[in-house]
Amino acid sequence: EFTIVALPDSGCSPLNVVFPSITNVVSYQWNFGDGNISTSNNPSNIYFNNSQSTKIFTVQLIGTDAYGCKDTSLNSIKVFASPIALFQANPTMAFVPTTPVECTNLSSGASSYYWDFGDSNHSTETSPSHIYQNEGSYQIYLVATNSHGCVDTFNLASKITAVLESGIEVPNAFSPNPNGGNGGVYGATDTNNDVFHPVIKGVDKYELNIFSRWGELLFVSKDVNIGWDGYYKGKLCTQDVYIWKITATTIDDKKINKTGDLLLLR
């Protein structure tokens, strides 16, 4: 009488099981229960379960000892089904930081979920929604786990594109630096109000024109990073109302034409 040892005797598919050699057995006839056979003294076999429920495989060994006596032994291998991870995400082009991307979980056979949104954020909700804070291209993937700890992963084939919401907001007053112009250069973190510039999002073509109230063109910029410093031909303009006109095309191909007035304060 001998005993089949299976290491391990249960686990997730695909399960690699090793059958160590048995004392006093000199020749082996293995039937692994899945159609595979072996005559090795220390075989291994990989078990697959592509169904949605646990499968049990019966292993049979006919062993012969040194005296030519044969004996048969059985053991069973339990192979748990793996879950199937699957989801959809909408929309695949989202504005930051306003449009939520909704993930619809279509997985089966899973009891817990781990989402990676590709921007260092994660969720364990079943069907989460996520708002991207920065523009870019992001891959979402899902890890689905069942009660036996078996996992499956799913990567969304198309990446999520997060873009800046297109739009132009224009201030109505500014106070130029009386000590000289800087050519209209400004930084996103500037706290002073030296340069007149709109707040622009999601624009790829752009033109800003500044006119005096009599229609004289004082300034033109085609660079979203250059505003008007309040100077014309090297001189600071007088305190007055000026007219601005902006034409732009957004990255989602909308045309913007805006006109308004601004107050130059000195």
CSV table of C-alpha atoms in Angstrom, one decimal:
chain,number,residue,atom,x,y,z
A,1,GLU,CA,0.0,0.0,0.0
A,2,PHE,CA,1.4,3.4,-0.9
A,3,THR,CA,0.1,7.0,-0.8
A,4,ILE,CA,0.2,9.6,-3.6
A,5,VAL,CA,1.5,12.9,-2.4
A,6,ALA,CA,0.4,15.9,-4.5
A,7,LEU,CA,2.1,19.3,-3.9
A,8,PRO,CA,-0.2,21.2,-3.9
A,9,ASP,CA,-3.4,19.2,-4.0
A,10,SER,CA,-5.6,22.3,-4.7
A,11,GLY,CA,-5.2,25.8,-6.2
A,12,CYS,CA,-6.1,28.2,-9.0
A,13,SER,CA,-5.9,27.4,-12.7
A,14,PRO,CA,-3.3,26.9,-14.2
A,15,LEU,CA,-2.1,24.7,-11.3
A,16,ASN,CA,1.3,23.1,-11.4
A,17,VAL,CA,1.3,19.9,-9.2
A,18,VAL,CA,4.4,17.9,-8.3
A,19,PHE,CA,4.2,14.2,-7.4
A,20,PRO,CA,7.3,13.2,-5.4
A,21,SER,CA,8.8,9.8,-5.8
A,22,ILE,CA,7.5,7.1,-3.4
A,23,THR,CA,9.6,4.8,-1.2
A,24,ASN,CA,9.7,1.2,-2.4
A,25,VAL,CA,8.1,1.9,-5.8
A,26,VAL,CA,10.5,1.2,-8.7
A,27,SER,CA,8.3,1.7,-11.7
A,28,TYR,CA,5.4,4.2,-12.2
A,29,GLN,CA,2.4,4.4,-14.4
A,30,TRP,CA,0.7,7.8,-13.8
A,31,ASN,CA,-2.7,8.9,-15.1
A,32,PHE,CA,-3.2,12.4,-14.1
A,33,GLY,CA,-7.0,12.4,-14.7
A,34,ASP,CA,-6.9,15.1,-17.4
A,35,GLY,CA,-5.7,12.9,-20.3
A,36,ASN,CA,-2.0,13.3,-19.4
A,37,ILE,CA,0.1,10.3,-18.4
A,38,SER,CA,3.7,9.7,-17.2
A,39,THR,CA,6.2,7.0,-16.2
A,40,SER,CA,8.5,9.3,-14.4
A,41,ASN,CA,9.4,8.8,-10.7
A,42,ASN,CA,9.0,12.5,-9.9
A,43,PRO,CA,6.5,14.0,-12.4
A,44,SER,CA,4.7,17.3,-12.5
A,45,ASN,CA,1.5,18.1,-14.3
A,46,ILE,CA,-0.2,21.4,-15.0
A,47,TYR,CA,-4.0,21.4,-14.5
A,48,PHE,CA,-6.3,23.8,-16.3
A,49,ASN,CA,-9.8,24.8,-15.5
A,50,ASN,CA,-11.5,27.1,-18.0
A,51,SER,CA,-15.0,26.6,-16.5
A,52,GLN,CA,-16.8,28.7,-14.0
A,53,SER,CA,-16.8,26.1,-11.2
A,54,THR,CA,-14.3,24.0,-9.3
A,55,LYS,CA,-13.0,20.9,-11.2
A,56,ILE,CA,-11.8,17.8,-9.4
A,57,PHE,CA,-9.2,15.6,-11.2
A,58,THR,CA,-8.6,12.0,-10.0
A,59,VAL,CA,-4.9,11.0,-10.2
A,60,GLN,CA,-4.2,7.3,-10.4
A,61,LEU,CA,-0.8,5.6,-10.0
A,62,ILE,CA,-0.1,1.9,-10.7
A,63,GLY,CA,3.2,1.4,-8.8
A,64,THR,CA,5.4,-1.7,-9.0
A,65,ASP,CA,7.8,-2.6,-6.2
A,66,ALA,CA,11.2,-4.4,-6.4
A,67,TYR,CA,9.5,-7.8,-6.2
A,68,GLY,CA,7.2,-7.1,-9.2
A,69,CYS,CA,4.1,-6.6,-7.0
A,70,LYS,CA,1.7,-3.9,-8.3
A,71,ASP,CA,-0.6,-1.7,-6.4
A,72,THR,CA,-3.0,1.1,-7.4
A,73,SER,CA,-3.5,4.3,-5.5
A,74,LEU,CA,-5.7,7.3,-6.1
A,75,ASN,CA,-5.7,11.0,-5.1
A,76,SER,CA,-7.8,14.0,-6.1
A,77,ILE,CA,-6.7,17.4,-7.2
A,78,LYS,CA,-9.0,20.4,-6.8
A,79,VAL,CA,-8.6,23.2,-9.4
A,80,PHE,CA,-10.6,26.3,-8.7
A,81,ALA,CA,-12.0,28.3,-11.6
A,82,SER,CA,-10.4,31.7,-12.3
A,83,PRO,CA,-12.6,34.7,-12.5
A,84,ILE,CA,-12.9,36.6,-15.8
A,85,ALA,CA,-12.0,40.3,-15.5
A,86,LEU,CA,-13.8,42.6,-18.0
A,87,PHE,CA,-15.1,46.2,-18.1
A,88,GLN,CA,-16.0,49.1,-20.3
A,89,ALA,CA,-15.1,52.7,-19.7
A,90,ASN,CA,-17.0,55.8,-20.9
A,91,PRO,CA,-16.1,58.3,-22.2
A,92,THR,CA,-12.7,57.5,-23.6
A,93,MET,CA,-12.0,61.2,-24.0
A,94,ALA,CA,-12.5,63.2,-20.8
A,95,PHE,CA,-12.0,66.8,-19.9
A,96,VAL,CA,-9.9,67.6,-16.8
A,97,PRO,CA,-10.8,68.1,-14.1
A,98,THR,CA,-14.6,67.8,-14.7
A,99,THR,CA,-15.6,64.7,-16.7
A,100,PRO,CA,-15.9,61.5,-14.7
A,101,VAL,CA,-14.9,58.3,-16.6
A,102,GLU,CA,-17.4,55.7,-15.6
A,103,CYS,CA,-16.1,52.1,-15.4
A,104,THR,CA,-18.8,49.4,-15.9
A,105,ASN,CA,-17.7,46.1,-14.4
A,106,LEU,CA,-18.6,43.2,-16.7
A,107,SER,CA,-16.5,40.6,-14.8
A,108,SER,CA,-17.8,37.2,-13.8
A,109,GLY,CA,-16.9,34.8,-11.0
A,110,ALA,CA,-15.1,37.5,-8.9
A,111,SER,CA,-15.8,38.7,-5.4
A,112,SER,CA,-13.3,41.6,-5.1
A,113,TYR,CA,-11.8,44.2,-7.5
A,114,TYR,CA,-8.7,46.3,-7.7
A,115,TRP,CA,-8.7,49.1,-10.2
A,116,ASP,CA,-5.6,51.1,-11.4
A,117,PHE,CA,-6.5,54.2,-13.3
A,118,GLY,CA,-3.0,54.8,-14.6
A,119,ASP,CA,-2.5,58.1,-12.8
A,120,SER,CA,-1.4,56.6,-9.4
A,121,ASN,CA,-5.0,56.4,-8.2
A,122,HIS,CA,-6.8,53.1,-7.3
A,123,SER,CA,-10.2,51.9,-6.3
A,124,THR,CA,-11.7,48.7,-4.8
A,125,GLU,CA,-15.3,49.6,-5.8
A,126,THR,CA,-17.2,47.3,-8.1
A,127,SER,CA,-17.9,49.9,-10.8
A,128,PRO,CA,-16.0,53.1,-9.9
A,129,SER,CA,-16.0,56.5,-11.6
A,130,HIS,CA,-12.8,58.5,-11.9
A,131,ILE,CA,-11.9,62.1,-12.7
A,132,TYR,CA,-8.5,62.8,-14.1
A,133,GLN,CA,-6.7,65.8,-12.7
A,134,ASN,CA,-4.0,66.2,-15.4
A,135,GLU,CA,-4.1,66.0,-19.1
A,136,GLY,CA,-2.5,62.9,-20.6
A,137,SER,CA,-3.1,59.4,-21.9
A,138,TYR,CA,-4.0,56.7,-19.3
A,139,GLN,CA,-4.3,52.9,-19.3
A,140,ILE,CA,-7.0,51.5,-16.9
A,141,TYR,CA,-6.6,48.0,-15.7
A,142,LEU,CA,-8.6,45.8,-13.4
A,143,VAL,CA,-7.6,42.9,-11.2
A,144,ALA,CA,-10.5,40.6,-10.3
A,145,THR,CA,-10.2,38.1,-7.5
A,146,ASN,CA,-12.5,35.3,-6.4
A,147,SER,CA,-13.1,33.7,-3.0
A,148,HIS,CA,-10.3,31.2,-3.5
A,149,GLY,CA,-7.8,34.0,-4.2
A,150,CYS,CA,-7.7,33.3,-8.0
A,151,VAL,CA,-7.1,36.4,-10.1
A,152,ASP,CA,-7.6,37.6,-13.6
A,153,THR,CA,-6.6,41.0,-15.1
A,154,PHE,CA,-8.0,43.0,-17.9
A,155,ASN,CA,-6.4,46.0,-19.6
A,156,LEU,CA,-8.6,48.4,-21.5
A,157,ALA,CA,-7.4,48.2,-25.1
A,158,SER,CA,-7.9,51.9,-25.8
A,159,LYS,CA,-6.3,54.4,-23.5
A,160,ILE,CA,-8.3,57.2,-21.8
A,161,THR,CA,-7.4,60.6,-23.2
A,162,ALA,CA,-7.7,63.4,-20.7
A,163,VAL,CA,-7.7,66.9,-22.2
A,164,LEU,CA,-8.0,70.4,-20.8
A,165,GLU,CA,-11.5,71.7,-21.0
A,166,SER,CA,-11.5,74.3,-23.8
A,167,GLY,CA,-12.5,77.8,-22.8
A,168,ILE,CA,-11.3,81.3,-22.4
A,169,GLU,CA,-11.9,83.5,-19.3
A,170,VAL,CA,-10.9,87.1,-19.6
A,171,PRO,CA,-10.3,89.6,-16.8
A,172,ASN,CA,-11.8,93.0,-17.0
A,173,ALA,CA,-9.0,95.2,-15.6
A,174,PHE,CA,-5.2,95.2,-15.0
A,175,SER,CA,-2.6,97.5,-13.6
A,176,PRO,CA,0.6,97.6,-15.7
A,177,ASN,CA,4.0,97.9,-14.1
A,178,PRO,CA,4.9,101.7,-14.2
A,179,ASN,CA,8.6,100.9,-14.2
A,180,GLY,CA,8.6,99.4,-17.7
A,181,GLY,CA,7.0,96.7,-19.8
A,182,ASN,CA,8.2,93.1,-19.9
A,183,GLY,CA,6.9,92.2,-23.4
A,184,GLY,CA,3.8,90.6,-21.9
A,185,VAL,CA,5.5,87.5,-20.4
A,186,TYR,CA,3.6,86.0,-17.5
A,187,GLY,CA,3.8,82.9,-15.3
A,188,ALA,CA,1.0,80.7,-14.2
A,189,THR,CA,1.9,81.5,-10.6
A,190,ASP,CA,2.2,85.2,-10.9
A,191,THR,CA,0.2,87.0,-8.2
A,192,ASN,CA,0.7,90.5,-9.6
A,193,ASN,CA,-1.7,92.0,-12.1
A,194,ASP,CA,1.0,93.6,-14.4
A,195,VAL,CA,0.0,91.7,-17.6
A,196,PHE,CA,-3.4,91.5,-19.2
A,197,HIS,CA,-4.0,87.9,-20.3
A,198,PRO,CA,-6.9,85.6,-20.6
A,199,VAL,CA,-7.0,82.2,-18.9
A,200,ILE,CA,-6.9,79.7,-21.7
A,201,LYS,CA,-7.6,76.0,-21.7
A,202,GLY,CA,-7.5,73.5,-24.5
A,203,VAL,CA,-6.7,76.0,-27.3
A,204,ASP,CA,-4.2,75.2,-30.1
A,205,LYS,CA,-4.5,78.3,-32.3
A,206,TYR,CA,-4.9,81.8,-30.8
A,207,GLU,CA,-4.7,85.5,-31.5
A,208,LEU,CA,-5.2,88.4,-29.1
A,209,ASN,CA,-5.7,92.0,-30.4
A,210,ILE,CA,-5.8,95.1,-28.2
A,211,PHE,CA,-7.3,98.3,-29.6
A,212,SER,CA,-7.7,101.8,-28.2
A,213,ARG,CA,-11.3,102.9,-27.9
A,214,TRP,CA,-10.9,104.7,-31.2
A,215,GLY,CA,-10.0,101.4,-32.9
A,216,GLU,CA,-6.3,101.9,-33.2
A,217,LEU,CA,-4.5,98.5,-33.0
A,218,LEU,CA,-2.0,98.6,-30.1
A,219,PHE,CA,-0.9,95.1,-29.6
A,220,VAL,CA,-1.1,91.6,-31.2
A,221,SER,CA,-0.2,88.2,-29.6
A,222,LYS,CA,-0.4,84.8,-31.2
A,223,ASP,CA,1.2,83.1,-28.3
A,224,VAL,CA,-1.0,81.9,-25.4
A,225,ASN,CA,1.9,82.6,-23.0
A,226,ILE,CA,2.2,86.3,-24.0
A,227,GLY,CA,-0.3,88.9,-22.9
A,228,TRP,CA,-0.3,92.7,-23.0
A,229,ASP,CA,1.9,94.6,-20.6
A,230,GLY,CA,0.0,97.9,-21.1
A,231,TYR,CA,2.8,99.5,-23.2
A,232,TYR,CA,2.7,100.8,-26.8
A,233,LYS,CA,5.8,101.8,-28.7
A,234,GLY,CA,7.7,101.7,-25.4
A,235,LYS,CA,5.3,104.0,-23.5
A,236,LEU,CA,2.8,103.1,-20.8
A,237,CYS,CA,-0.7,103.7,-22.1
A,238,THR,CA,-3.0,106.1,-20.3
A,239,GLN,CA,-5.6,104.9,-17.8
A,240,ASP,CA,-8.6,104.2,-20.0
A,241,VAL,CA,-10.9,101.6,-21.4
A,242,TYR,CA,-9.4,99.4,-24.1
A,243,ILE,CA,-11.0,96.8,-26.4
A,244,TRP,CA,-9.8,93.3,-26.7
A,245,LYS,CA,-10.6,90.8,-29.4
A,246,ILE,CA,-9.7,87.1,-29.2
A,247,THR,CA,-10.0,84.5,-32.0
A,248,ALA,CA,-9.1,80.9,-31.2
A,249,THR,CA,-9.5,77.3,-32.2
A,250,THR,CA,-9.9,74.7,-29.5
A,251,ILE,CA,-8.3,71.2,-29.5
A,252,ASP,CA,-11.8,69.8,-30.1
A,253,ASP,CA,-12.1,72.1,-33.1
A,254,LYS,CA,-14.5,74.7,-31.8
A,255,LYS,CA,-14.0,78.2,-33.1
A,256,ILE,CA,-14.0,81.0,-30.5
A,257,ASN,CA,-14.5,84.7,-31.3
A,258,LYS,CA,-14.8,87.0,-28.3
A,259,THR,CA,-14.7,90.8,-27.9
A,260,GLY,CA,-14.8,92.8,-24.7
A,261,ASP,CA,-13.4,95.8,-22.9
A,262,LEU,CA,-10.8,96.1,-20.2
A,263,LEU,CA,-9.8,98.9,-17.8
A,264,LEU,CA,-6.1,99.8,-17.7
A,265,LEU,CA,-5.5,101.2,-14.2
A,266,ARG,CA,-2.5,103.3,-13.2
